[in-house]
XYZ file of C-alpha atoms in Angstrom:
685
model
C 17.201 -21.537 -20.086
C 14.534 -18.904 -20.742
C 13.321 -16.618 -17.942
C 9.807 -18.067 -17.825
C 11.147 -21.628 -17.991
C 13.275 -21.054 -14.875
C 10.199 -20.073 -12.898
C 8.394 -23.234 -13.981
C 11.389 -25.519 -13.314
C 11.601 -24.150 -9.778
C 7.906 -24.781 -9.087
C 7.927 -28.200 -10.760
C 10.893 -29.318 -8.678
C 9.254 -28.445 -5.372
C 5.936 -29.910 -6.494
C 7.828 -33.177 -7.028
C 9.118 -32.884 -3.472
C 5.612 -32.714 -1.969
C 5.102 -28.950 -1.832
C 1.739 -27.295 -2.433
C 2.250 -24.778 -5.239
C 0.387 -21.521 -4.601
C 0.046 -18.406 -6.785
C 1.717 -15.154 -5.876
C -0.068 -13.005 -3.328
C -0.984 -9.423 -4.194
C 1.582 -6.646 -4.184
C -0.753 -4.925 -1.704
C 0.004 -6.728 1.571
C -2.397 -7.491 4.378
C 0.020 -5.693 6.688
C -0.502 -2.033 7.667
C 3.228 -1.591 8.329
C 4.127 -2.168 4.667
C 3.244 -0.246 1.513
C 4.055 -3.209 -0.724
C 4.895 -6.883 -0.525
C 8.670 -6.475 -0.260
C 9.748 -10.094 0.225
C 8.543 -13.627 -0.332
C 7.869 -14.163 3.368
C 5.361 -11.297 3.723
C 2.238 -13.368 2.851
C 3.338 -16.052 5.343
C 4.257 -13.701 8.179
C 1.379 -14.811 10.399
C 2.233 -18.501 9.977
C 5.964 -18.007 10.452
C 5.377 -16.041 13.655
C 2.890 -18.576 14.998
C -0.165 -16.301 14.813
C -1.889 -18.368 12.085
C -2.204 -22.099 11.515
C -0.465 -23.390 8.360
C -2.759 -24.689 5.592
C -0.114 -27.137 4.314
C 3.176 -28.447 5.745
C 5.150 -27.654 2.556
C 4.538 -24.724 0.195
C 6.372 -23.212 -2.784
C 5.648 -20.059 -4.761
C 7.079 -17.238 -6.829
C 6.095 -13.957 -5.190
C 5.705 -10.573 -6.862
C 7.628 -7.919 -4.894
C 8.226 -4.181 -5.075
C 11.013 -2.306 -3.336
C 11.303 1.345 -4.276
C 13.807 3.101 -2.064
C 15.559 2.291 1.167
C 18.874 0.806 2.229
C 18.984 -2.084 -0.248
C 17.174 -0.622 -3.246
C 17.477 3.082 -3.964
C 15.121 4.050 -6.769
C 17.717 6.424 -8.199
C 20.124 3.494 -8.718
C 17.694 1.492 -10.863
C 18.905 1.600 -14.442
C 22.530 2.402 -13.686
C 23.736 -1.069 -12.759
C 22.748 -4.627 -13.587
C 21.170 -5.703 -10.313
C 18.755 -3.078 -8.960
C 15.022 -3.440 -9.629
C 11.854 -1.866 -8.287
C 9.786 -4.940 -9.221
C 11.242 -8.420 -8.858
C 10.152 -12.033 -8.425
C 11.180 -13.971 -5.309
C 11.156 -17.762 -5.543
C 10.604 -19.509 -2.230
C 9.946 -22.860 -0.620
C 8.505 -23.110 2.863
C 8.352 -25.724 5.563
C 5.860 -25.041 8.318
C 6.978 -27.430 11.045
C 7.889 -30.157 8.524
C 11.474 -30.597 7.232
C 14.202 -28.422 8.698
C 17.890 -27.790 7.983
C 18.767 -31.107 6.385
C 15.748 -31.054 4.069
C 16.261 -27.436 3.047
C 19.982 -27.758 2.319
C 19.522 -31.066 0.487
C 16.816 -29.611 -1.779
C 18.744 -26.404 -2.438
C 21.837 -28.340 -3.502
C 19.890 -30.867 -5.571
C 18.027 -28.177 -7.506
C 21.118 -26.055 -8.160
C 23.504 -28.807 -9.181
C 21.313 -31.810 -10.036
C 18.449 -30.125 -11.894
C 19.973 -26.848 -13.095
C 23.406 -28.456 -13.612
C 25.403 -25.576 -12.103
C 29.100 -26.190 -11.569
C 29.538 -26.980 -7.829
C 32.917 -25.251 -7.890
C 31.191 -21.983 -8.740
C 28.987 -22.101 -5.628
C 30.128 -20.755 -2.254
C 28.068 -21.170 0.940
C 27.940 -19.340 4.270
C 26.503 -20.314 7.658
C 26.166 -18.643 11.045
C 29.114 -19.025 13.415
C 26.891 -20.809 15.950
C 25.240 -23.172 13.472
C 27.322 -26.334 13.703
C 24.477 -28.427 12.288
C 24.196 -26.524 8.981
C 27.966 -26.341 8.633
C 28.248 -30.118 9.009
C 25.298 -30.702 6.654
C 27.085 -28.769 3.889
C 30.159 -30.971 4.367
C 28.027 -34.131 4.239
C 25.602 -33.207 1.434
C 27.791 -31.114 -0.877
C 31.340 -31.577 0.297
C 31.409 -27.823 0.897
C 33.269 -26.053 3.683
C 30.989 -23.170 4.650
C 32.272 -19.679 5.386
C 31.031 -18.901 8.899
C 29.765 -15.368 9.507
C 28.074 -13.415 12.304
C 24.620 -12.005 13.040
C 24.825 -9.237 10.442
C 25.116 -11.682 7.560
C 23.622 -14.979 8.682
C 20.967 -14.402 11.350
C 17.277 -13.645 10.799
C 14.832 -12.215 13.337
C 11.348 -10.726 13.268
C 12.438 -8.043 15.746
C 14.173 -7.629 19.072
C 12.036 -10.444 20.453
C 10.140 -13.365 18.926
C 11.007 -15.957 16.246
C 14.583 -15.925 14.990
C 17.343 -18.194 13.821
C 20.409 -18.719 11.642
C 20.428 -18.802 7.870
C 22.658 -20.265 5.202
C 23.312 -18.447 1.943
C 24.510 -19.606 -1.471
C 26.642 -17.418 -3.745
C 27.492 -17.917 -7.432
C 30.771 -16.975 -9.097
C 30.032 -14.719 -12.085
C 33.665 -14.667 -13.213
C 37.206 -14.634 -11.830
C 37.987 -11.577 -13.957
C 35.586 -9.421 -11.923
C 37.694 -7.471 -9.419
C 34.910 -6.432 -7.018
C 34.116 -9.430 -4.804
C 30.481 -8.342 -4.314
C 29.999 -8.257 -8.082
C 31.843 -11.520 -8.614
C 30.145 -13.591 -5.885
C 26.397 -12.862 -6.053
C 23.908 -14.238 -3.531
C 21.447 -16.503 -5.328
C 19.612 -18.269 -2.485
C 19.019 -17.898 1.232
C 17.644 -20.609 3.539
C 16.371 -19.147 6.823
C 15.880 -21.501 9.790
C 13.335 -20.173 12.282
C 14.652 -22.115 15.213
C 14.299 -20.031 18.397
C 12.063 -17.672 20.341
C 14.059 -14.765 21.816
C 12.784 -13.084 25.005
C 13.377 -9.535 26.228
C 16.583 -10.591 27.963
C 18.009 -12.123 24.796
C 17.488 -15.716 25.908
C 16.867 -18.209 23.092
C 14.311 -20.998 23.552
C 13.808 -23.617 20.798
C 10.480 -23.155 19.032
C 8.026 -26.078 19.340
C 7.545 -25.940 15.543
C 10.577 -24.907 13.537
C 10.045 -23.388 10.095
C 12.071 -22.943 6.926
C 11.804 -19.767 4.822
C 13.855 -19.575 1.620
C 14.263 -17.006 -1.108
C 15.985 -16.677 -4.475
C 15.661 -13.808 -6.949
C 14.416 -14.969 -10.346
C 16.159 -12.112 -12.164
C 19.531 -13.166 -10.717
C 18.910 -16.807 -11.539
C 18.128 -15.865 -15.130
C 21.414 -13.983 -15.465
C 23.288 -16.884 -13.888
C 21.680 -19.550 -16.092
C 21.911 -17.497 -19.287
C 25.591 -16.729 -18.770
C 25.253 -12.943 -18.529
C 26.376 -10.597 -15.791
C 23.618 -8.025 -16.097
C 20.017 -8.949 -15.214
C 18.874 -6.639 -18.003
C 20.725 -8.771 -20.571
C 18.398 -11.743 -19.949
C 15.773 -12.676 -22.532
C 12.845 -11.095 -20.667
C 14.414 -7.638 -20.577
C 15.918 -7.955 -24.048
C 12.422 -8.559 -25.422
C 10.940 -5.666 -23.439
C 13.727 -3.377 -24.641
C 12.918 -4.297 -28.248
C 9.367 -3.182 -27.541
C 10.750 0.118 -26.197
C 12.708 0.545 -29.418
C 9.527 0.005 -31.427
C 7.418 2.430 -29.385
C 10.073 5.131 -28.944
C 11.543 4.725 -32.428
C 15.061 4.733 -30.978
C 17.700 1.997 -31.003
C 19.411 1.026 -27.751
C 23.020 2.193 -27.522
C 25.684 2.187 -24.845
C 24.823 5.803 -24.019
C 21.044 5.382 -23.687
C 21.030 1.914 -22.084
C 20.258 3.322 -18.584
C 17.011 4.813 -19.908
C 16.047 1.492 -21.495
C 16.705 -0.245 -18.160
C 14.635 2.296 -16.246
C 11.689 2.037 -18.642
C 11.573 -1.774 -18.726
C 11.986 -2.109 -14.968
C 9.400 0.564 -14.214
C 6.964 -0.929 -16.736
C 6.848 -4.080 -14.612
C 6.426 -2.196 -11.320
C 3.688 0.115 -12.613
C 1.845 -2.557 -14.616
C 1.778 -5.181 -11.890
C 0.919 -2.696 -9.113
C -2.035 -1.171 -10.959
C -3.246 -4.648 -11.961
C -3.259 -5.436 -8.226
C -5.439 -2.398 -7.506
C -2.927 0.364 -6.702
C -4.052 3.733 -8.060
C -1.422 6.439 -8.703
C -1.996 9.263 -6.239
C -0.218 11.764 -4.019
C -0.058 9.560 -0.929
C 1.296 6.232 0.289
C 1.764 3.433 -2.262
C -0.106 5.438 -4.882
C 2.591 8.107 -4.683
C 5.358 5.536 -5.065
C 3.776 4.187 -8.255
C 3.144 7.680 -9.611
C 6.779 8.553 -8.940
C 7.998 5.404 -10.707
C 5.685 6.014 -13.668
C 6.858 9.611 -14.057
C 10.494 8.574 -13.804
C 9.930 6.151 -16.684
C 8.243 8.877 -18.743
C 11.099 11.259 -18.068
C 13.567 8.684 -19.378
C 11.330 8.185 -22.406
C 11.628 11.908 -23.108
C 15.394 11.633 -22.734
C 15.209 9.124 -25.598
C 13.328 11.735 -27.620
C 9.919 10.101 -27.178
C 6.822 12.248 -26.680
C 3.381 11.071 -25.663
C 2.153 7.888 -23.954
C 4.839 5.290 -23.291
C 4.111 2.672 -20.632
C 0.488 2.384 -21.735
C 1.754 1.423 -25.206
C 4.320 -0.990 -23.740
C 1.851 -2.789 -21.454
C 0.823 -5.352 -24.153
C 4.493 -6.378 -24.401
C 4.493 -7.015 -20.647
C 1.465 -9.283 -21.075
C 3.266 -11.137 -23.881
C 6.317 -11.770 -21.707
C 4.700 -12.449 -18.320
C 0.967 -12.902 -18.870
C 1.088 -16.706 -18.878
C 2.455 -16.764 -15.328
C 0.334 -13.828 -14.145
C -3.112 -13.904 -15.812
C -4.210 -10.802 -13.921
C -2.143 -8.728 -16.357
C -4.410 -9.623 -19.289
C -7.551 -9.718 -17.181
C -7.034 -6.108 -16.048
C -5.567 -4.821 -19.326
C -8.209 -2.273 -20.269
C -8.335 -0.799 -16.760
C -4.558 -0.686 -16.332
C -3.931 0.873 -19.749
C -6.565 3.554 -19.142
C -5.121 4.471 -15.742
C -1.567 4.626 -17.090
C -2.631 6.661 -20.124
C -4.497 9.162 -17.938
C -1.424 9.526 -15.730
C 0.835 9.978 -18.739
C -1.387 12.673 -20.239
C -1.583 14.532 -16.917
C 2.176 14.295 -16.492
C 2.826 15.603 -19.982
C 0.702 18.705 -19.296
C 2.352 19.242 -15.924
C 5.839 18.817 -17.368
C 5.201 21.232 -20.214
C 3.970 23.998 -17.899
C 6.606 23.400 -15.242
C 9.481 23.267 -17.691
C 8.589 26.761 -18.908
C 9.160 28.073 -15.390
C 12.267 25.973 -14.889
C 13.835 26.977 -18.216
C 13.212 30.614 -17.337
C 14.990 30.271 -14.000
C 18.053 28.281 -15.039
C 19.848 31.152 -16.852
C 19.654 33.153 -13.606
C 21.641 30.579 -11.610
C 25.200 31.411 -10.653
C 26.194 28.385 -8.555
C 24.292 25.653 -10.448
C 21.836 25.381 -7.549
C 18.119 26.068 -7.997
C 16.727 28.142 -5.091
C 14.427 26.233 -2.769
C 11.546 28.675 -3.212
C 11.581 28.085 -6.980
C 11.591 24.308 -6.478
C 8.666 24.731 -4.094
C 6.763 26.846 -6.621
C 7.219 24.026 -9.142
C 5.764 21.650 -6.563
C 2.967 23.899 -5.297
C 1.824 25.334 -8.641
C 2.646 22.631 -11.184
C 2.724 19.446 -9.098
C 6.461 18.810 -9.630
C 7.673 16.537 -6.819
C 11.065 17.576 -5.480
C 12.686 14.351 -6.681
C 11.501 15.018 -10.259
C 13.063 18.482 -10.202
C 16.268 16.968 -8.829
C 16.308 14.345 -11.579
C 15.844 16.948 -14.326
C 18.587 19.146 -12.890
C 20.915 16.206 -12.269
C 20.861 15.533 -16.003
C 22.146 19.092 -16.478
C 24.813 18.942 -13.782
C 22.791 21.076 -11.359
C 21.283 20.700 -7.889
C 18.425 21.994 -5.706
C 18.592 23.893 -2.434
C 16.628 21.241 -0.536
C 16.871 23.102 2.773
C 15.249 26.133 1.135
C 12.553 23.876 -0.342
C 11.771 22.488 3.125
C 11.586 26.021 4.583
C 9.143 27.063 1.869
C 7.089 23.944 2.526
C 6.973 24.694 6.270
C 5.965 28.304 5.671
C 3.156 27.185 3.368
C 1.877 24.766 5.996
C 1.874 27.547 8.579
C -0.054 29.823 6.227
C -2.476 27.023 5.534
C -3.081 26.511 9.234
C -3.640 30.218 9.741
C -6.105 30.442 6.850
C -8.000 27.246 7.564
C -11.574 27.797 8.649
C -12.353 25.829 11.783
C -10.361 25.272 14.907
C -8.885 21.801 14.790
C -5.379 22.985 15.617
C -6.644 24.884 18.670
C -8.410 21.814 19.996
C -5.344 19.666 19.333
C -3.402 22.032 21.596
C -5.655 21.097 24.536
C -3.561 18.113 25.559
C -5.038 18.006 29.082
C -8.587 17.601 27.784
C -9.783 14.023 28.444
C -11.259 11.813 25.742
C -15.005 12.189 25.366
C -17.093 9.261 26.564
C -19.259 8.747 23.476
C -20.117 5.083 24.051
C -23.795 6.053 24.098
C -23.786 7.300 20.523
C -25.171 4.032 19.125
C -28.243 4.132 21.412
C -28.665 7.819 22.292
C -30.939 8.866 25.168
C -32.403 12.251 26.156
C -31.755 11.855 29.892
C -27.937 11.945 29.769
C -26.350 14.611 31.942
C -22.982 15.968 30.810
C -20.524 18.507 32.158
C -19.097 21.307 30.018
C -15.311 20.917 29.977
C -14.245 23.603 27.516
C -15.696 26.417 25.405
C -14.041 27.899 22.298
C -15.283 31.274 21.021
C -13.705 33.424 18.336
C -10.475 31.472 18.339
C -10.024 31.698 22.121
C -10.895 29.363 24.978
C -13.196 31.122 27.466
C -14.772 30.297 30.810
C -18.221 31.460 29.704
C -20.121 32.733 26.679
C -23.341 34.663 26.134
C -26.531 34.069 24.172
C -25.968 34.605 20.452
C -22.314 33.554 20.550
C -21.005 31.062 17.998
C -19.107 28.501 20.063
C -17.606 25.053 20.115
C -18.111 22.996 23.257
C -16.460 19.872 24.652
C -18.409 17.683 27.098
C -17.264 14.858 29.344
C -19.787 12.507 27.687
C -22.167 12.773 24.753
C -24.656 10.796 22.627
C -23.580 12.806 19.539
C -21.791 11.032 16.720
C -18.808 13.174 15.772
C -17.918 13.299 12.078
C -15.806 10.212 11.417
C -15.164 7.595 8.727
C -17.094 9.560 6.110
C -20.260 9.916 8.220
C -21.297 13.486 9.030
C -21.801 14.373 12.662
C -25.117 14.689 14.454
C -27.054 17.898 15.000
C -29.221 18.615 18.046
C -29.376 20.669 21.235
C -27.974 21.204 24.715
C -30.508 21.976 27.431
C -30.445 23.146 31.067
C -33.646 22.456 32.931
C -36.474 22.845 30.452
C -34.689 25.420 28.299
C -32.465 24.834 25.279
C -29.175 26.680 25.727
C -27.464 25.717 22.477
C -28.510 24.680 18.993
C -25.866 22.338 17.586
C -25.394 22.297 13.836
C -22.658 19.676 13.755
C -20.717 17.395 16.049
C -17.102 17.071 14.961
C -14.253 14.925 16.230
C -10.697 15.964 17.004
C -8.742 12.841 17.871
C -10.912 11.304 20.616
C -12.702 14.489 21.664
C -16.191 15.248 20.317
C -16.713 18.946 19.594
C -20.247 20.396 19.517
C -20.488 23.389 17.140
C -23.393 25.807 17.198
C -25.068 28.920 18.574
C -25.934 29.668 22.209
C -29.501 30.694 23.030
C -28.609 31.331 26.688
C -25.395 31.872 28.693
C -23.135 28.830 29.156
C -20.069 28.336 31.362
C -17.393 25.728 31.896
C -18.620 23.372 34.607
C -22.316 23.708 33.743
C -24.313 20.484 33.619
C -26.364 20.122 30.425
C -28.611 17.551 28.738
C -27.420 16.776 25.203
C -30.037 15.545 22.725
C -29.532 14.620 19.101
C -31.933 15.344 16.237
C -33.513 11.892 15.952
C -34.888 12.462 12.440
C -31.519 13.520 11.017
C -29.782 10.636 12.787
C -32.252 8.136 11.288
C -31.702 9.530 7.803
C -27.917 9.406 8.165
C -28.073 5.898 9.608
C -30.000 4.424 6.677
C -27.669 6.227 4.251
C -24.649 4.618 5.903
C -26.019 1.087 5.662
C -26.996 1.818 2.052
C -23.336 2.700 1.416
C -22.306 -0.802 2.491
C -24.899 -2.315 0.161
C -23.683 -0.073 -2.663
C -20.116 -1.302 -2.280
C -21.292 -4.938 -2.242
C -23.366 -4.339 -5.376
C -20.461 -2.674 -7.205
C -18.184 -5.613 -6.393
C -20.882 -8.011 -7.634
C -21.741 -6.218 -10.873
C -18.281 -4.900 -11.808
C -15.662 -7.069 -10.099
C -14.322 -7.907 -6.671
C -11.289 -5.681 -7.194
C -13.464 -2.607 -6.620
C -12.173 -0.895 -3.478
C -13.604 2.025 -1.527
C -11.469 5.147 -1.841
C -13.571 7.563 0.183
C -17.150 8.393 1.101
C -19.438 10.993 2.593
C -22.597 9.822 4.322
C -25.141 12.595 4.892
C -28.858 12.473 5.786
C -30.477 10.433 3.018
C -27.593 10.894 0.576
C -24.339 9.102 -0.223
C -21.161 10.059 -2.039
C -19.035 6.980 -2.681
C -15.594 6.929 -4.338
C -14.183 3.661 -5.631
C -11.331 2.298 -7.727
C -12.377 1.410 -11.265
C -10.656 2.150 -14.551
C -13.549 3.251 -16.750
C -17.010 4.797 -16.783
C -19.855 2.477 -15.869
C -22.340 1.711 -18.605
C -26.014 2.605 -18.189
C -26.827 -1.104 -17.832
C -24.197 -1.512 -15.100
C -25.517 1.467 -13.131
C -29.052 0.131 -13.382
C -27.905 -3.342 -12.330
C -26.165 -1.897 -9.256
C -29.191 0.187 -8.297
C -31.553 -2.770 -8.807
C -29.376 -5.030 -6.678
C -29.230 -2.521 -3.811
C -33.010 -2.149 -3.886
C -33.451 -5.918 -4.040
C -31.458 -6.237 -0.828
C -33.413 -3.386 0.767
C -36.725 -5.048 -0.139
C -35.497 -8.339 1.326
C -35.445 -6.612 4.750
C -32.277 -8.492 5.688
C -31.130 -8.315 9.319
C -28.160 -6.040 9.983
C -25.954 -7.310 12.795
C -23.814 -4.906 14.856
C -21.107 -6.819 16.716
C -17.884 -6.035 18.550
C -15.057 -8.543 18.334
C -11.301 -8.838 18.118
C -9.616 -7.709 14.918
C -8.442 -11.279 14.287
C -11.995 -12.606 14.676
C -13.259 -9.970 12.243
C -10.660 -10.988 9.682
C -11.613 -14.632 10.134
C -15.215 -13.645 9.423
C -14.028 -12.003 6.184
C -14.873 -8.448 7.199
C -13.692 -5.820 4.711
C -11.531 -2.993 6.036
C -10.963 0.458 4.594
C -7.387 0.858 3.386
C -5.426 3.415 5.406
C -7.835 3.280 8.370
C -6.308 2.510 11.776
C -8.121 -0.166 13.778
C -7.733 -1.150 17.419
C -7.683 -4.614 18.932
C -11.497 -4.544 19.325
C -13.491 -3.551 16.251
C -17.123 -3.105 15.263
C -18.378 -5.348 12.464
C -21.541 -4.541 10.498
C -23.032 -7.528 8.662
C -26.000 -7.101 6.314
C -27.536 -10.502 5.575
C -25.051 -12.577 3.614
C -24.062 -9.795 1.178
C -21.932 -7.384 3.204
C -19.519 -7.644 6.132
C -17.384 -4.596 6.956
C -15.406 -3.060 9.788
C -17.235 0.181 10.557
C -17.620 2.543 13.490
C -20.652 4.320 12.002
C -24.346 4.146 12.838
C -26.522 1.620 11.008
C -30.092 0.334 10.688
C -31.091 -3.055 12.104
C -32.986 -4.254 9.010
C -32.296 -3.217 5.433
C -35.963 -2.460 4.879
C -35.548 0.665 7.032
C -33.557 2.207 4.150
C -36.786 2.330 2.070
C -35.168 2.868 -1.336
C -31.962 3.911 -3.127
C -31.494 5.854 -6.344
C -28.181 6.374 -8.184
C -28.027 9.968 -9.387
C -24.625 10.270 -11.035
C -21.422 8.364 -11.748
C -18.273 10.184 -12.865
C -14.471 10.220 -12.799
C -12.774 12.308 -10.105
C -9.172 11.253 -10.801
C -7.197 8.628 -12.663
C -8.758 5.237 -11.914
C -11.181 6.641 -9.308
C -14.936 6.942 -9.933
C -17.604 8.641 -7.810
C -21.242 7.674 -7.355
C -23.806 9.940 -5.736
C -26.924 8.184 -4.471
C -30.133 9.295 -2.795
C -31.593 7.155 -0.033
C -34.891 6.897 1.820
C -37.430 9.663 1.275
C -35.138 11.514 -1.122
C -34.947 8.437 -3.353
C -38.690 7.950 -3.244
């Protein structure tokens, strides 16, 4: 049975058993604790834990997953055995308070032996030692005597407390001639029974609604059903490897098979992730994808290939998997451009770095590259440590990782010492209380504040004189400290009728607002002052921030809804907005975006500012900025019916206050990231 046919047979079977068939969720999870969707249950986490209401009692899907590193999937192992993958497909069927153990076990056995016609003698099952019900069900339904195991193997839990329960697993015999039991008996399916709620004392209470969560790896099923022992010998990978042969101009052999495995596996991970909106970068999930992409390119070079590789192989991925995942073809031009840009940048980096590396290797006496050299490769040429290790591993050499870490630490210390500004000094003031800045959204001129701390010339002082450049912390303030892309307020501090400080910028260090400027009169810790913001500058910044929200909505309307904010700077009457998009905008597209923003401004739509729980904001459909940390209570800014975002910035109350917007420039700032600069208000007019 072909790879793609297995996926369809699985879904068709559960559709016939009353399950709602749903498409795979994105590889980018709606879960800040995860970089990627790592298992089939991730999209259903809220339902399974009782935080969300189920939309159907029975569901089945095939979920895209990425695991790149960690206990069960070390990236370095991918390509050197037949089972490890960075990208894989997890088949699952779900019961949300509907059928339970009997239904799950019956369906598992019927699909495996009745539909797929597997030999029952080649299937072994396990249950938890406490689960008498599942053990008896296997005897009744399949005539199987389950192997009973403990918590490590057959118990699932969401954590130390909360939903948990036993599971039953099915293993397939890949051949009696295989000596290693783990290689012979391979897990092909796991039925998890969410049966109990566990409290802090370890007590188990039956859940009012008991759920079933199952999972089976499609790659393993393909090997099982096609009679091969290596996932990479299934038809999907065989076809992708033929494409690698065509692009690289090299035939697969026993010696170079690991490189073929790496390239075909990594093609899927990189292609699917970028199609789902991940942009290769130096942080978070973007770094993982960049690392995977570069590892594939390195193995392409080991085959003797030079130049773009995965970008040329991407059409083959569409051919093999595009029918099941239409987003691959839909995003083809964007994905190919992003991959090609990454490949070109990597080729330049590798060429320059290898010159340094090749010059250093003859100097080695113990086959270990000094840590400071590895750090220079990283700092000067962008070589990640793991790339250097991979290159040296191929030559039987190693890296002094401890020396690399020392060099990294020393660089960070130098960076701190050379950094203009005083963030580190303020961070050292652990006794300083959080600033009460709740009045920043409706600032007044009659607020009285107490001076808590003064920083001058890199030292905290009790007082400072007129003419001194200082930074001041107050107990409360109406100033908006630079945050979330919005620049901080400017203004003054006064005592009596006299201004004592002109403030050029309010900054934020953690939850403390820092007022930076020049004293016009003496100031001491403990003095009571009247802070006042520059109303004109605040108004200009405020309309620019709301215009930023309209700009994002217009980009998603004109280009596509996959456009995601990747950074911004909101200044008085001007906007810099970075967003994910794989190509330059056309002149017509830029004009359409500008016209749409101005249409919404002219409509004078109401702009609602509301505080609510994070769950309520999500229910409303509020957009959040990836990587931003949000508390339980959030601020939601809603402009008419076109924009709804989580935002802690300052905003107008009607879009007409913005006056006008004018796009000045649109350009690329990195692979897959574009930047728009836009004038707002009087500057636009």
